[in-house]
CSV table of C-alpha atoms in Angstrom, one decimal:
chain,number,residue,atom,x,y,z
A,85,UNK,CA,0.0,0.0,0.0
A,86,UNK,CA,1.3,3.4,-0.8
A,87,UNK,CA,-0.7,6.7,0.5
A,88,UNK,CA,0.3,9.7,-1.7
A,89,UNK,CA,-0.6,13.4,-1.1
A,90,UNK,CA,-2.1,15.3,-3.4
A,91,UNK,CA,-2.9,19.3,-2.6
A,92,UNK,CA,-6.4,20.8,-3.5
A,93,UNK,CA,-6.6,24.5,-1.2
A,94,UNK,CA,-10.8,24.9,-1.3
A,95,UNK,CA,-11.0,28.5,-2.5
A,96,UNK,CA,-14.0,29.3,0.1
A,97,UNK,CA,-10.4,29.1,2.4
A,98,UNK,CA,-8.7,32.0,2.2
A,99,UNK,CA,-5.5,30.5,4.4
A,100,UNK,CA,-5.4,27.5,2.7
A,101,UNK,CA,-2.9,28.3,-0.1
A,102,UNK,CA,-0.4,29.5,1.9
A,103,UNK,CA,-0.8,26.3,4.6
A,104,UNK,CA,-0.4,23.8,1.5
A,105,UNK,CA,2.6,26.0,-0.2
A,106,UNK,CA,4.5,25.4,3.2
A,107,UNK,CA,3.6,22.0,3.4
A,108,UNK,CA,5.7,21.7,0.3
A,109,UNK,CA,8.0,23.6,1.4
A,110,UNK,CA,8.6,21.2,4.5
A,111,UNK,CA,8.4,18.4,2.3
A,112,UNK,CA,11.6,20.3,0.7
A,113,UNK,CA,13.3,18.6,3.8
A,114,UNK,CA,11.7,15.9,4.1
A,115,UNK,CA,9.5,16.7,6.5
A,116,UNK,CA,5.9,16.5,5.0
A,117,UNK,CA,4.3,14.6,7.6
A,118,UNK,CA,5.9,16.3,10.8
A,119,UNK,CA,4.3,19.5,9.4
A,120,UNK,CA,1.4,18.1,7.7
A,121,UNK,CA,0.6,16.8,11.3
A,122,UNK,CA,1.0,20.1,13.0
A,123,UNK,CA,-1.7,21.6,10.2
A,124,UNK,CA,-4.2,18.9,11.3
A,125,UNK,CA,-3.3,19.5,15.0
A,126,UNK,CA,-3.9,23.1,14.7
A,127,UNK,CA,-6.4,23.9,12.0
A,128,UNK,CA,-7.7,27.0,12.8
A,129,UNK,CA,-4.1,28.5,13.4
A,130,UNK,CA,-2.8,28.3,10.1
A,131,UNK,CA,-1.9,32.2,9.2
A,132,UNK,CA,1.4,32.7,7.9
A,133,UNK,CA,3.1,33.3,11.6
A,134,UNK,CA,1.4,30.3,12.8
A,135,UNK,CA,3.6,28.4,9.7
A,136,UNK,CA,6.4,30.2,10.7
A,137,UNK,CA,6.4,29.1,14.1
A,138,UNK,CA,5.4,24.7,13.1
A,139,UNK,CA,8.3,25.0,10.8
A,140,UNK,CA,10.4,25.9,13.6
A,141,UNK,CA,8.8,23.4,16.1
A,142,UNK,CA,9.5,20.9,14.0
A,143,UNK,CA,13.4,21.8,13.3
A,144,UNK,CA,13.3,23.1,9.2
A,145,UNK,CA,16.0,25.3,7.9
A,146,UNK,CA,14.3,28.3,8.8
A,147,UNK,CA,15.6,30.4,5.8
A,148,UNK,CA,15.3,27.4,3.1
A,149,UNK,CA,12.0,27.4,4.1
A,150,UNK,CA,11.2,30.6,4.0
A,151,UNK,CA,12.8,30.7,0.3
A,152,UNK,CA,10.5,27.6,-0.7
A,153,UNK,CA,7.8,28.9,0.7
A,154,UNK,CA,7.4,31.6,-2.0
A,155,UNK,CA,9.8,29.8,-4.7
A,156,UNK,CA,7.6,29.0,-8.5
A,157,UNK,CA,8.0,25.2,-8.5
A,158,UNK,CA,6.1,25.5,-4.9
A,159,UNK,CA,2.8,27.0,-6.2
A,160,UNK,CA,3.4,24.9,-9.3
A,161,UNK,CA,3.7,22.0,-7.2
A,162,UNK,CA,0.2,22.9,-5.8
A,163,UNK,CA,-1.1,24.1,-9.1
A,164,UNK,CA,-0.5,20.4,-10.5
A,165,UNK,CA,-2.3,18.8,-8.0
A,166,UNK,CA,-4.9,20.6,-8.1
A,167,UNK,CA,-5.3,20.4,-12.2
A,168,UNK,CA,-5.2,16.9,-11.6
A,169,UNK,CA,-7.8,17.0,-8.8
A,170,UNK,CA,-10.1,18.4,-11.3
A,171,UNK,CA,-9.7,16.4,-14.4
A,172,UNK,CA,-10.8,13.3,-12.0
A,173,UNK,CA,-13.7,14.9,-10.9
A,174,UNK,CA,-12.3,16.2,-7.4
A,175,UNK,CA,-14.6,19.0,-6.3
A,176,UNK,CA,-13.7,18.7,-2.5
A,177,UNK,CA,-11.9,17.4,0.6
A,178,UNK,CA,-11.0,14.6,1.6
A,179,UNK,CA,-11.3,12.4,-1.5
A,180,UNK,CA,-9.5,9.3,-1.7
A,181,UNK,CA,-8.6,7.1,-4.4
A,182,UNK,CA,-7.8,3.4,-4.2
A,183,UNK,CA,-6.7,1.7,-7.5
A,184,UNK,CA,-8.6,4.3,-9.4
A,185,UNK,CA,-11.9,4.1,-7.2
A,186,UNK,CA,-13.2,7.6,-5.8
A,187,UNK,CA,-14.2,7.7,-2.2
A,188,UNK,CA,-15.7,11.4,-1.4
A,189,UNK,CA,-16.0,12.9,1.7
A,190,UNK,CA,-15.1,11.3,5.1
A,191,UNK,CA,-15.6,8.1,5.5
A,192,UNK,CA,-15.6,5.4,8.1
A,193,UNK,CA,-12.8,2.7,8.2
A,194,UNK,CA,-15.5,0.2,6.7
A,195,UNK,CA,-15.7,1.7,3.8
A,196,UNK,CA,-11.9,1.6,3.2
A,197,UNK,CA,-11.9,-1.9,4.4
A,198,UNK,CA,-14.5,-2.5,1.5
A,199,UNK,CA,-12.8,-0.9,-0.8
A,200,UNK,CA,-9.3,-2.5,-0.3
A,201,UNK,CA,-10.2,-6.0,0.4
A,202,UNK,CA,-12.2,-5.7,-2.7
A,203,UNK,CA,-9.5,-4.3,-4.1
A,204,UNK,CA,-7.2,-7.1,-2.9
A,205,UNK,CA,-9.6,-10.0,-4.1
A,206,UNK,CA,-9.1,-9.2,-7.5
A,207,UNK,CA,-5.4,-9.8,-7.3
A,208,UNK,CA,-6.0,-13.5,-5.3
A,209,UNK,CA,-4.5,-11.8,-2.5
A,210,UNK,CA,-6.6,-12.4,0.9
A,211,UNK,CA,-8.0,-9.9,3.0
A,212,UNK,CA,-6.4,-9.3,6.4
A,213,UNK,CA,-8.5,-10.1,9.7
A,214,UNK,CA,-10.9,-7.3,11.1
A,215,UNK,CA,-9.5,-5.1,13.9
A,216,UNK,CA,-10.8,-6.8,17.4
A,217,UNK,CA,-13.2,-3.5,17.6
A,218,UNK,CA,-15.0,-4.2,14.4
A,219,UNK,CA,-15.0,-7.9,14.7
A,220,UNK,CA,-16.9,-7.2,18.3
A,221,UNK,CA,-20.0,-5.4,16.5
A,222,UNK,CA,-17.7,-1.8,16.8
């Protein structure tokens, strides 16, 4: 299983482009997660000093990424993602795809589970056991 990242800033949030041009710039230096996780930890705090400060916190070359922050192939990073967001059919957040199939909106872990092992059935390949929880009735 891979999970990859695709940026698509909704336009009804006007602090969004800025949060998803500094999580590429993290990802610059390799540290994607670490500040993607700070963004989710801290959503309504995500004005440009409140970037400033989870790039510190996590440890990122404060001036490289500064420079990435507002470097071309950053906002053409996010452009990309989001041209391709759009020529699938993306309209909002989250959406997930898994082996080409759309999942909008949030959804529960059964519905992944679905998903995947159907997914995984296709290839022969079993599916693994339910988590404890689910197997219990939730």
């Amino acid at each position: 299983m891979r999970i990859v990242w695709k940026h698509f800033p909704l336009e009804m949030h006007k602090d969004a482009p800025l949060a998803h041009f500094a999580s590429v710039a993290a990802q610059q230096q390799g540290k994607f997660w670490e500040f993607h996780d700070k963004l989710f930890a801290n959503q309504s705090k995500i004005k440009s000093d409140d970037l400033m400060k989870y790039a510190r916190d996590i440890g990122l070359d404060m001036n490289r990424f500064q420079a990435d922050l507002v470097a071309p192939k950053t906002k053409a990073v996010v452009d990309a993602d989001i041209a391709e967001a759009k020529s699938l059919g993306v309209t909002g957040t989250p959406g997930f795809f898994v082996n080409g199939r759309y999942l909008s909106g949030a959804k529960p872990f059964a519905d992944f589970a679905q998903v995947i092992n159907a997914e995984l059935a296709k290839k022969n390949i079993p599916a693994p056991a339910a988590p404890a929880a689910e197997k219990k009735g939730g």
